[in-house]
Amino acid sequence: MKLYRLMKNRKGFFPQMKFSRNRNGFKSFKWLLWLFISFFFLVRFISNHQPNTNSLKTTIISHTQSNVVSRAVSESNAAVVLLQNQGLLKDLKLYIYELPSKYNADWLSNDRCSNHLFASEVSIHKALMNSDVRTFNPSEADFFFVPVYVSCNFSTVNGFPAIGHARALLSSAVDLISSELPFWNRSNGSDHIFVASHDYGACFHAMEDRAVANGIPEFMKNSIILQTFGVKHRHPCQNVEHVVIPPYISPEKVQATLSQSSINGRRDIFVFFRGKMEVHPKNVSGRFYSKRVRTEILRKYGNDRRFYLKRHRFAGYQSEIVRSVFCLCPLGWAPWSPRLVEAVALGCVPVIIADGIRLPLESAVPWPEISLTVEEKDVGKLAGILEYVAATNLSTIQKNLWDPKVRRALLFHDDVENGDATWQIVVELSRRCGRSLRRLRVSDR
């Protein structure tokens, strides 16, 4: 409106000037001058009423993507967070240690290393290596990333990772970086980042009692841990600054599945679960797998036609998820499960059965709006609970779940994509910039 008034009253704004010669030339000059100044104010008006995206240029959006930043901001909750906290992320810099290959690259000789459920340690490293947040000058870094892969020591071809070597491997890496550069010692590791993407995080053991007994290594207790393990109550294995991250699911496999079946297509399986469900739970030194939850599900619903329960592996099981309305996500040895990510990515409502679990990236993913939580003691009531939801607010849950940005926030890619899992992790790190010695020194000045 101010611009309109200014244009309407331009005669008062530009006083008449008298020239003794070439009056027609002056009129032309006057109109050109008025058009130029009007254009100037129009540009200022528009620029002052558009969101400022300058702070995104130094984040993990590549410069070749700058022409789509405005659209990305409207599509991503993470982008909104960035705009509201420009000062935090504007200059965020991350230095990545270039360690000898025995700490990371050598493990990639086994293809499973970069594709199994613990592979976020690989994917985060790859993505950060190519991101705009990376700096090659450690003196200007806010954080220091220590890329050690500890989940790729497979006991057998089809076995699970053996992580007994993790503590020694990480300790060796810390000895190396602290002897060659001064940055670990000056902060005692408080601005350093590790990934612990397995059962009980930085406690490095799959059995909870052993994990708790071992605890987090002393040399990591001041650092930031990116870990899949998280619970709402106090627990020794999360008694450290940490970010709860998603387990790794291949985005290529998800995309391949969705290319065959639409996310909002026909879902003819009411309740789905495929995985270990022991009729008589394995008793390993007094510990029962899944706290008997999976066994109770099989006992109660094994003959219920509404429940599609399978105990054996099937390479194409994602084709079953995309056909399912509800996907059961019970705890295993630890509370979290890759089924959480698979269910969300393929549009199946996750039914979380793991008391006290902290879900990954809770500030970015609206878990209460896209999932159901059932207490472990109530698994015998599952059928009634799910029938009730199906008859009441299922369509609302599915609408929230099928929002593309929800799926994007839980998937890792080799290159950071706007709003994906690594993007969300960088946003979480930006909230911890109080640990950055570089910023503390600038503020002291």
Tab-separated table of C-alpha atoms in Angstrom:
chain	number	residue	atom	x	y	z
A	1	MET	CA	0.000	0.000	0.000
A	2	LYS	CA	2.847	2.398	0.791
A	3	LEU	CA	4.306	1.718	-2.621
A	4	TYR	CA	0.934	2.425	-4.281
A	5	ARG	CA	0.593	5.751	-2.467
A	6	LEU	CA	4.121	6.709	-3.404
A	7	MET	CA	3.407	6.000	-7.068
A	8	LYS	CA	0.043	7.826	-6.911
A	9	ASN	CA	1.613	10.934	-5.403
A	10	ARG	CA	4.745	10.912	-7.493
A	11	LYS	CA	4.192	14.494	-8.675
A	12	GLY	CA	4.572	15.698	-5.120
A	13	PHE	CA	7.548	13.494	-4.564
A	14	PHE	CA	9.418	14.691	-7.644
A	15	PRO	CA	9.145	18.506	-7.801
A	16	GLN	CA	8.783	20.115	-11.205
A	17	MET	CA	12.105	21.308	-12.646
A	18	LYS	CA	12.347	24.060	-15.246
A	19	PHE	CA	14.876	24.068	-18.034
A	20	SER	CA	15.169	26.773	-20.522
A	21	ARG	CA	15.861	24.367	-23.366
A	22	ASN	CA	14.621	21.004	-24.659
A	23	ARG	CA	11.467	20.675	-22.535
A	24	ASN	CA	10.466	17.442	-24.380
A	25	GLY	CA	13.839	15.921	-23.566
A	26	PHE	CA	13.384	16.778	-19.930
A	27	LYS	CA	9.940	15.131	-19.846
A	28	SER	CA	11.450	11.932	-21.190
A	29	PHE	CA	14.217	12.119	-18.622
A	30	LYS	CA	11.712	12.717	-15.827
A	31	TRP	CA	9.624	9.665	-16.787
A	32	LEU	CA	12.712	7.485	-17.011
A	33	LEU	CA	13.848	8.693	-13.593
A	34	TRP	CA	10.409	8.001	-12.115
A	35	LEU	CA	10.334	4.490	-13.601
A	36	PHE	CA	13.820	3.735	-12.273
A	37	ILE	CA	13.032	4.867	-8.722
A	38	SER	CA	9.649	3.090	-8.753
A	39	PHE	CA	11.394	-0.116	-9.818
A	40	PHE	CA	13.939	0.356	-7.023
A	41	PHE	CA	11.225	0.676	-4.371
A	42	LEU	CA	9.307	-2.266	-5.852
A	43	VAL	CA	12.380	-4.511	-5.564
A	44	ARG	CA	12.940	-3.396	-1.968
A	45	PHE	CA	9.301	-4.033	-1.136
A	46	ILE	CA	9.418	-7.582	-2.528
A	47	SER	CA	12.737	-8.460	-0.913
A	48	ASN	CA	11.561	-7.221	2.474
A	49	HIS	CA	8.485	-9.444	2.304
A	50	GLN	CA	10.123	-12.714	1.335
A	51	PRO	CA	11.734	-15.208	3.709
A	52	ASN	CA	15.471	-14.716	4.078
A	53	THR	CA	17.233	-17.849	2.803
A	54	ASN	CA	20.792	-16.526	2.996
A	55	SER	CA	21.501	-18.618	6.081
A	56	LEU	CA	20.862	-21.798	4.121
A	57	LYS	CA	23.719	-21.179	1.732
A	58	THR	CA	26.336	-22.306	4.213
A	59	THR	CA	24.433	-25.418	5.281
A	60	ILE	CA	24.163	-28.754	3.625
A	61	ILE	CA	22.171	-27.508	0.625
A	62	SER	CA	24.509	-27.498	-2.345
A	63	HIS	CA	24.883	-24.200	-4.200
A	64	THR	CA	23.431	-25.785	-7.341
A	65	GLN	CA	20.165	-26.216	-5.428
A	66	SER	CA	19.800	-22.562	-4.477
A	67	ASN	CA	17.174	-21.992	-7.157
A	68	VAL	CA	14.765	-24.329	-5.325
A	69	VAL	CA	15.385	-23.157	-1.781
A	70	SER	CA	12.124	-21.217	-1.543
A	71	ARG	CA	10.077	-24.267	-2.533
A	72	ALA	CA	12.091	-26.520	-0.224
A	73	VAL	CA	11.452	-24.189	2.719
A	74	SER	CA	7.711	-24.502	2.276
A	75	GLU	CA	7.958	-28.303	2.094
A	76	SER	CA	10.252	-28.979	5.042
A	77	ASN	CA	9.806	-28.457	8.779
A	78	ALA	CA	13.587	-28.543	9.078
A	79	ALA	CA	13.888	-25.558	6.770
A	80	VAL	CA	11.455	-23.627	8.955
A	81	VAL	CA	13.633	-24.440	11.948
A	82	LEU	CA	16.660	-23.167	10.067
A	83	LEU	CA	14.988	-19.891	9.170
A	84	GLN	CA	13.912	-19.352	12.765
A	85	ASN	CA	17.446	-20.053	14.032
A	86	GLN	CA	19.569	-18.394	11.377
A	87	GLY	CA	22.227	-17.369	13.870
A	88	LEU	CA	22.794	-20.954	15.001
A	89	LEU	CA	23.318	-22.688	11.685
A	90	LYS	CA	24.527	-19.791	9.565
A	91	ASP	CA	28.216	-20.462	10.125
A	92	LEU	CA	28.148	-24.082	11.310
A	93	LYS	CA	31.365	-25.826	10.301
A	94	LEU	CA	32.328	-29.457	10.716
A	95	TYR	CA	35.817	-30.885	10.365
A	96	ILE	CA	36.127	-34.565	9.405
A	97	TYR	CA	39.284	-36.381	10.460
A	98	GLU	CA	40.986	-38.243	7.613
A	99	LEU	CA	41.848	-41.457	9.396
A	100	PRO	CA	43.823	-44.411	8.028
A	101	SER	CA	41.626	-46.802	6.044
A	102	LYS	CA	41.680	-49.483	8.750
A	103	TYR	CA	39.201	-47.355	10.705
A	104	ASN	CA	36.610	-47.072	7.949
A	105	ALA	CA	37.243	-47.677	4.203
A	106	ASP	CA	38.737	-51.145	4.637
A	107	TRP	CA	35.477	-52.409	6.135
A	108	LEU	CA	33.609	-51.493	2.953
A	109	SER	CA	35.130	-54.505	1.181
A	110	ASN	CA	32.069	-56.281	2.577
A	111	ASP	CA	29.007	-54.840	0.794
A	112	ARG	CA	26.839	-55.417	3.856
A	113	CYS	CA	28.825	-52.781	5.724
A	114	SER	CA	27.039	-49.952	3.926
A	115	ASN	CA	23.597	-51.571	3.698
A	116	HIS	CA	22.653	-53.261	6.968
A	117	LEU	CA	20.539	-51.762	9.762
A	118	PHE	CA	23.598	-50.294	11.548
A	119	ALA	CA	24.998	-48.634	8.404
A	120	SER	CA	24.086	-45.081	9.406
A	121	GLU	CA	27.695	-44.771	10.606
A	122	VAL	CA	28.783	-45.201	6.975
A	123	SER	CA	26.039	-43.124	5.395
A	124	ILE	CA	26.476	-40.122	7.706
A	125	HIS	CA	30.200	-40.083	7.001
A	126	LYS	CA	29.663	-40.188	3.221
A	127	ALA	CA	27.039	-37.475	3.291
A	128	LEU	CA	29.051	-35.102	5.477
A	129	MET	CA	32.136	-35.552	3.299
A	130	ASN	CA	30.302	-33.900	0.386
A	131	SER	CA	28.258	-31.355	2.325
A	132	ASP	CA	28.660	-27.594	2.441
A	133	VAL	CA	28.881	-27.740	6.223
A	134	ARG	CA	32.293	-29.438	5.946
A	135	THR	CA	35.419	-27.379	6.457
A	136	PHE	CA	38.981	-28.388	5.631
A	137	ASN	CA	40.346	-25.898	8.148
A	138	PRO	CA	40.057	-27.382	11.647
A	139	SER	CA	40.734	-23.996	13.240
A	140	GLU	CA	37.358	-22.713	12.037
A	141	ALA	CA	35.364	-25.847	12.957
A	142	ASP	CA	32.541	-25.960	15.485
A	143	PHE	CA	32.567	-29.743	15.629
A	144	PHE	CA	34.934	-32.584	14.753
A	145	PHE	CA	33.620	-35.829	13.259
A	146	VAL	CA	35.513	-39.058	14.039
A	147	PRO	CA	34.653	-41.576	11.266
A	148	VAL	CA	35.198	-45.035	12.743
A	149	TYR	CA	33.049	-47.942	11.528
A	150	VAL	CA	32.540	-50.441	14.344
A	151	SER	CA	29.478	-52.370	13.101
A	152	CYS	CA	30.986	-54.048	10.046
A	153	ASN	CA	32.780	-56.947	11.711
A	154	PHE	CA	30.321	-59.677	10.704
A	155	SER	CA	30.657	-62.990	12.497
A	156	THR	CA	29.267	-64.942	9.519
A	157	VAL	CA	27.985	-64.105	6.047
A	158	ASN	CA	24.416	-63.907	7.357
A	159	GLY	CA	25.335	-63.126	10.937
A	160	PHE	CA	25.055	-60.004	13.026
A	161	PRO	CA	27.936	-57.613	13.634
A	162	ALA	CA	30.401	-58.548	16.332
A	163	ILE	CA	31.279	-55.302	18.117
A	164	GLY	CA	33.659	-56.594	20.762
A	165	HIS	CA	36.487	-54.760	18.997
A	166	ALA	CA	34.698	-51.382	19.067
A	167	ARG	CA	36.252	-49.916	22.221
A	168	ALA	CA	39.817	-50.732	21.209
A	169	LEU	CA	39.316	-49.411	17.670
A	170	LEU	CA	37.798	-46.139	18.862
A	171	SER	CA	40.417	-45.696	21.561
A	172	SER	CA	43.149	-46.170	18.957
A	173	ALA	CA	41.535	-43.518	16.736
A	174	VAL	CA	41.360	-41.045	19.625
A	175	ASP	CA	45.002	-41.673	20.497
A	176	LEU	CA	45.896	-40.916	16.886
A	177	ILE	CA	43.927	-37.685	16.483
A	178	SER	CA	44.955	-36.361	19.898
A	179	SER	CA	48.634	-36.943	19.146
A	180	GLU	CA	48.626	-35.334	15.693
A	181	LEU	CA	46.276	-32.355	16.195
A	182	PRO	CA	45.513	-30.212	19.274
A	183	PHE	CA	41.719	-30.089	19.002
A	184	TRP	CA	40.769	-33.147	21.055
A	185	ASN	CA	42.965	-32.200	23.981
A	186	ARG	CA	41.890	-28.547	24.129
A	187	SER	CA	38.239	-29.539	24.719
A	188	ASN	CA	38.738	-33.026	26.143
A	189	GLY	CA	36.627	-34.232	23.210
A	190	SER	CA	33.498	-32.213	24.057
A	191	ASP	CA	33.159	-30.840	20.509
A	192	HIS	CA	33.834	-34.226	18.876
A	193	ILE	CA	31.169	-36.466	17.338
A	194	PHE	CA	30.955	-40.266	17.118
A	195	VAL	CA	28.315	-42.603	15.672
A	196	ALA	CA	27.136	-45.574	17.746
A	197	SER	CA	24.393	-47.105	15.626
A	198	HIS	CA	23.787	-50.395	17.394
A	199	ASP	CA	21.714	-51.914	20.200
A	200	TYR	CA	22.833	-49.977	23.269
A	201	GLY	CA	24.760	-47.173	21.622
A	202	ALA	CA	28.140	-46.262	23.038
A	203	CYS	CA	27.961	-49.078	25.609
A	204	PHE	CA	28.891	-51.383	22.683
A	205	HIS	CA	27.067	-54.563	23.624
A	206	ALA	CA	23.829	-56.177	22.441
A	207	MET	CA	22.793	-57.447	25.883
A	208	GLU	CA	21.537	-54.728	28.209
A	209	ASP	CA	23.044	-56.016	31.447
A	210	ARG	CA	26.469	-56.424	29.826
A	211	ALA	CA	26.139	-53.054	28.123
A	212	VAL	CA	25.295	-51.349	31.416
A	213	ALA	CA	28.125	-53.150	33.205
A	214	ASN	CA	30.618	-52.023	30.550
A	215	GLY	CA	29.248	-48.491	30.355
A	216	ILE	CA	30.347	-45.798	27.946
A	217	PRO	CA	34.143	-45.632	27.513
A	218	GLU	CA	35.631	-42.863	29.637
A	219	PHE	CA	37.279	-41.168	26.657
A	220	MET	CA	33.849	-40.731	24.945
A	221	LYS	CA	31.859	-39.419	27.890
A	222	ASN	CA	32.442	-35.758	27.047
A	223	SER	CA	31.633	-36.119	23.352
A	224	ILE	CA	28.446	-36.059	21.276
A	225	ILE	CA	27.127	-39.491	20.286
A	226	LEU	CA	24.801	-40.055	17.346
A	227	GLN	CA	23.032	-43.232	18.413
A	228	THR	CA	19.961	-45.292	17.572
A	229	PHE	CA	19.400	-46.173	21.233
A	230	GLY	CA	17.220	-43.873	23.292
A	231	VAL	CA	14.831	-44.202	26.244
A	232	LYS	CA	12.842	-41.656	28.217
A	233	HIS	CA	14.132	-42.795	31.608
A	234	ARG	CA	17.651	-42.517	32.964
A	235	HIS	CA	19.954	-45.103	31.472
A	236	PRO	CA	23.760	-45.479	31.716
A	237	CYS	CA	24.049	-46.008	27.951
A	238	GLN	CA	22.640	-42.582	27.175
A	239	ASN	CA	24.331	-40.721	30.019
A	240	VAL	CA	26.192	-38.593	27.498
A	241	GLU	CA	25.343	-35.751	25.118
A	242	HIS	CA	23.597	-37.535	22.273
A	243	VAL	CA	21.213	-37.347	19.324
A	244	VAL	CA	18.789	-40.228	18.714
A	245	ILE	CA	19.043	-41.089	15.014
A	246	PRO	CA	17.151	-43.517	12.744
A	247	PRO	CA	18.520	-46.961	11.892
A	248	TYR	CA	19.608	-47.330	8.291
A	249	ILE	CA	17.186	-48.466	5.598
A	250	SER	CA	18.260	-48.324	1.956
A	251	PRO	CA	16.445	-45.446	0.216
A	252	GLU	CA	16.991	-47.189	-3.110
A	253	LYS	CA	15.111	-50.281	-1.918
A	254	VAL	CA	12.290	-48.137	-0.579
A	255	GLN	CA	12.034	-46.294	-3.879
A	256	ALA	CA	12.067	-49.558	-5.822
A	257	THR	CA	9.199	-50.881	-3.694
A	258	LEU	CA	7.177	-47.685	-4.081
A	259	SER	CA	7.713	-47.746	-7.843
A	260	GLN	CA	5.805	-51.037	-7.890
A	261	SER	CA	3.090	-50.100	-5.374
A	262	SER	CA	1.719	-46.641	-4.594
A	263	ILE	CA	1.996	-45.534	-0.988
A	264	ASN	CA	-1.745	-44.867	-0.916
A	265	GLY	CA	-2.639	-47.980	-2.905
A	266	ARG	CA	-4.595	-51.069	-1.858
A	267	ARG	CA	-3.673	-52.459	1.569
A	268	ASP	CA	-5.071	-55.947	1.970
A	269	ILE	CA	-3.033	-56.954	5.055
A	270	PHE	CA	-4.546	-55.622	8.272
A	271	VAL	CA	-1.643	-56.297	10.697
A	272	PHE	CA	1.862	-57.283	9.554
A	273	PHE	CA	4.952	-58.640	11.261
A	274	ARG	CA	7.842	-60.672	9.900
A	275	GLY	CA	10.725	-61.569	12.165
A	276	LYS	CA	11.916	-63.619	15.103
A	277	MET	CA	8.992	-64.852	17.244
A	278	GLU	CA	10.145	-67.765	19.346
A	279	VAL	CA	7.447	-70.137	20.554
A	280	HIS	CA	9.667	-70.698	23.575
A	281	PRO	CA	11.767	-67.528	23.990
A	282	LYS	CA	15.503	-67.962	23.809
A	283	ASN	CA	16.861	-67.882	27.312
A	284	VAL	CA	20.405	-66.512	27.123
A	285	SER	CA	21.772	-66.535	30.674
A	286	GLY	CA	18.344	-65.663	32.032
A	287	ARG	CA	17.495	-63.019	29.427
A	288	PHE	CA	14.370	-63.456	27.329
A	289	TYR	CA	14.344	-62.096	23.793
A	290	SER	CA	11.916	-59.193	23.301
A	291	LYS	CA	10.868	-59.609	26.956
A	292	ARG	CA	8.505	-62.322	25.634
A	293	VAL	CA	6.456	-59.687	23.757
A	294	ARG	CA	6.902	-61.316	20.339
A	295	THR	CA	6.144	-64.744	21.737
A	296	GLU	CA	2.899	-63.447	23.207
A	297	ILE	CA	1.933	-61.896	19.852
A	298	LEU	CA	2.449	-65.222	18.089
A	299	ARG	CA	0.645	-67.205	20.791
A	300	LYS	CA	-2.340	-64.862	20.860
A	301	TYR	CA	-2.711	-64.044	17.156
A	302	GLY	CA	-0.932	-66.806	15.259
A	303	ASN	CA	-4.282	-68.188	14.033
A	304	ASP	CA	-6.045	-64.835	13.644
A	305	ARG	CA	-6.645	-64.101	9.963
A	306	ARG	CA	-6.360	-60.358	10.574
A	307	PHE	CA	-2.719	-60.858	11.580
A	308	TYR	CA	-0.125	-61.679	8.913
A	309	LEU	CA	2.688	-63.070	11.085
A	310	LYS	CA	5.753	-64.698	9.541
A	311	ARG	CA	8.833	-66.005	11.344
A	312	HIS	CA	11.180	-66.602	8.394
A	313	ARG	CA	13.301	-64.226	6.314
A	314	PHE	CA	12.028	-63.069	2.928
A	315	ALA	CA	14.103	-60.760	0.730
A	316	GLY	CA	11.015	-59.084	-0.725
A	317	TYR	CA	9.302	-58.391	2.597
A	318	GLN	CA	8.990	-54.669	1.816
A	319	SER	CA	6.339	-55.631	-0.744
A	320	GLU	CA	4.344	-56.971	2.224
A	321	ILE	CA	4.785	-53.780	4.254
A	322	VAL	CA	3.428	-51.579	1.465
A	323	ARG	CA	0.310	-53.786	1.406
A	324	SER	CA	-0.242	-53.498	5.174
A	325	VAL	CA	-2.363	-51.119	7.250
A	326	PHE	CA	-0.594	-51.636	10.595
A	327	CYS	CA	3.022	-52.803	11.062
A	328	LEU	CA	4.052	-54.160	14.451
A	329	CYS	CA	7.328	-52.728	15.775
A	330	PRO	CA	8.048	-54.662	18.998
A	331	LEU	CA	11.336	-54.396	20.839
A	332	GLY	CA	14.092	-56.949	20.251
A	333	TRP	CA	17.127	-57.054	22.518
A	334	ALA	CA	16.997	-53.232	22.501
A	335	PRO	CA	13.858	-51.029	22.318
A	336	TRP	CA	14.425	-49.651	18.802
A	337	SER	CA	13.883	-51.457	15.513
A	338	PRO	CA	14.525	-50.829	11.800
A	339	ARG	CA	10.830	-51.676	11.322
A	340	LEU	CA	10.044	-48.152	12.543
A	341	VAL	CA	11.713	-46.600	9.522
A	342	GLU	CA	10.508	-49.228	7.056
A	343	ALA	CA	6.905	-48.845	8.167
A	344	VAL	CA	6.965	-45.047	7.894
A	345	ALA	CA	8.826	-45.066	4.578
A	346	LEU	CA	6.286	-47.457	3.045
A	347	GLY	CA	3.170	-45.867	4.505
A	348	CYS	CA	2.239	-48.551	7.058
A	349	VAL	CA	1.146	-47.244	10.466
A	350	PRO	CA	3.874	-48.286	12.949
A	351	VAL	CA	2.558	-49.903	16.119
A	352	ILE	CA	5.343	-49.313	18.644
A	353	ILE	CA	5.589	-51.874	21.443
A	354	ALA	CA	8.649	-50.875	23.479
A	355	ASP	CA	8.030	-49.237	26.833
A	356	GLY	CA	9.878	-45.973	27.390
A	357	ILE	CA	11.429	-45.740	23.924
A	358	ARG	CA	12.686	-42.385	22.685
A	359	LEU	CA	12.006	-42.187	18.976
A	360	PRO	CA	14.524	-40.816	16.468
A	361	LEU	CA	14.560	-37.129	15.546
A	362	GLU	CA	11.465	-36.309	17.604
A	363	SER	CA	11.755	-32.588	16.870
A	364	ALA	CA	11.382	-33.241	13.132
A	365	VAL	CA	9.110	-36.303	12.933
A	366	PRO	CA	5.548	-35.949	14.348
A	367	TRP	CA	5.496	-39.427	15.882
A	368	PRO	CA	2.251	-39.007	17.888
A	369	GLU	CA	0.437	-38.097	14.649
A	370	ILE	CA	1.760	-40.960	12.500
A	371	SER	CA	2.059	-43.948	14.838
A	372	LEU	CA	0.431	-45.896	17.659
A	373	THR	CA	2.042	-46.864	20.961
A	374	VAL	CA	0.920	-49.965	22.832
A	375	GLU	CA	2.373	-50.900	26.209
A	376	GLU	CA	4.143	-54.224	26.433
A	377	LYS	CA	1.627	-55.508	28.971
A	378	ASP	CA	-1.250	-54.783	26.573
A	379	VAL	CA	-0.158	-56.919	23.599
A	380	GLY	CA	-3.032	-59.257	24.364
A	381	LYS	CA	-5.423	-56.397	23.548
A	382	LEU	CA	-3.837	-55.529	20.189
A	383	ALA	CA	-6.719	-56.717	18.025
A	384	GLY	CA	-9.290	-54.567	19.814
A	385	ILE	CA	-7.012	-51.515	19.861
A	386	LEU	CA	-6.279	-51.679	16.145
A	387	GLU	CA	-9.897	-52.376	15.185
A	388	TYR	CA	-10.934	-49.281	17.156
A	389	VAL	CA	-8.331	-47.088	15.431
A	390	ALA	CA	-9.334	-48.430	12.025
A	391	ALA	CA	-12.945	-47.482	12.725
A	392	THR	CA	-12.187	-43.984	14.029
A	393	ASN	CA	-9.118	-41.952	13.019
A	394	LEU	CA	-7.109	-44.210	10.699
A	395	SER	CA	-7.548	-41.937	7.685
A	396	THR	CA	-6.158	-38.962	9.622
A	397	ILE	CA	-3.115	-40.950	10.742
A	398	GLN	CA	-2.487	-42.160	7.197
A	399	LYS	CA	-2.778	-38.639	5.784
A	400	ASN	CA	-0.074	-37.473	8.211
A	401	LEU	CA	2.039	-40.564	7.593
A	402	TRP	CA	1.969	-40.261	3.809
A	403	ASP	CA	3.380	-36.719	3.839
A	404	PRO	CA	6.629	-37.051	1.794
A	405	LYS	CA	8.663	-34.955	4.223
A	406	VAL	CA	8.019	-37.475	7.018
A	407	ARG	CA	9.545	-40.285	4.962
A	408	ARG	CA	12.423	-38.034	3.869
A	409	ALA	CA	13.382	-37.182	7.458
A	410	LEU	CA	14.133	-40.824	8.323
A	411	LEU	CA	16.171	-41.872	5.293
A	412	PHE	CA	19.903	-41.392	4.754
A	413	HIS	CA	21.466	-40.660	1.362
A	414	ASP	CA	25.051	-40.631	0.098
A	415	ASP	CA	24.660	-36.891	-0.511
A	416	VAL	CA	22.690	-34.797	1.934
A	417	GLU	CA	19.230	-33.942	0.679
A	418	ASN	CA	17.113	-31.121	1.998
A	419	GLY	CA	15.145	-32.477	4.975
A	420	ASP	CA	16.669	-35.989	5.011
A	421	ALA	CA	18.103	-37.784	8.048
A	422	THR	CA	21.609	-36.280	7.848
A	423	TRP	CA	20.079	-32.830	7.303
A	424	GLN	CA	18.038	-33.311	10.490
A	425	ILE	CA	21.147	-34.407	12.399
A	426	VAL	CA	22.984	-31.236	11.350
A	427	VAL	CA	20.001	-29.197	12.556
A	428	GLU	CA	20.254	-31.000	15.921
A	429	LEU	CA	23.976	-30.281	16.074
A	430	SER	CA	23.299	-26.599	15.396
A	431	ARG	CA	21.313	-26.548	18.641
A	432	ARG	CA	24.414	-27.676	20.485
A	433	CYS	CA	26.678	-24.902	19.285
A	434	GLY	CA	27.228	-23.940	22.911
A	435	ARG	CA	29.817	-26.730	22.896
A	436	SER	CA	31.758	-25.035	20.106
A	437	LEU	CA	35.014	-23.531	21.399
A	438	ARG	CA	35.243	-21.357	18.297
A	439	ARG	CA	31.933	-19.687	19.124
A	440	LEU	CA	32.815	-19.327	22.788
A	441	ARG	CA	36.011	-17.515	21.873
A	442	VAL	CA	34.184	-15.181	19.487
A	443	SER	CA	31.586	-14.327	22.139
A	444	ASP	CA	34.343	-13.660	24.714
A	445	ARG	CA	35.812	-11.044	22.404
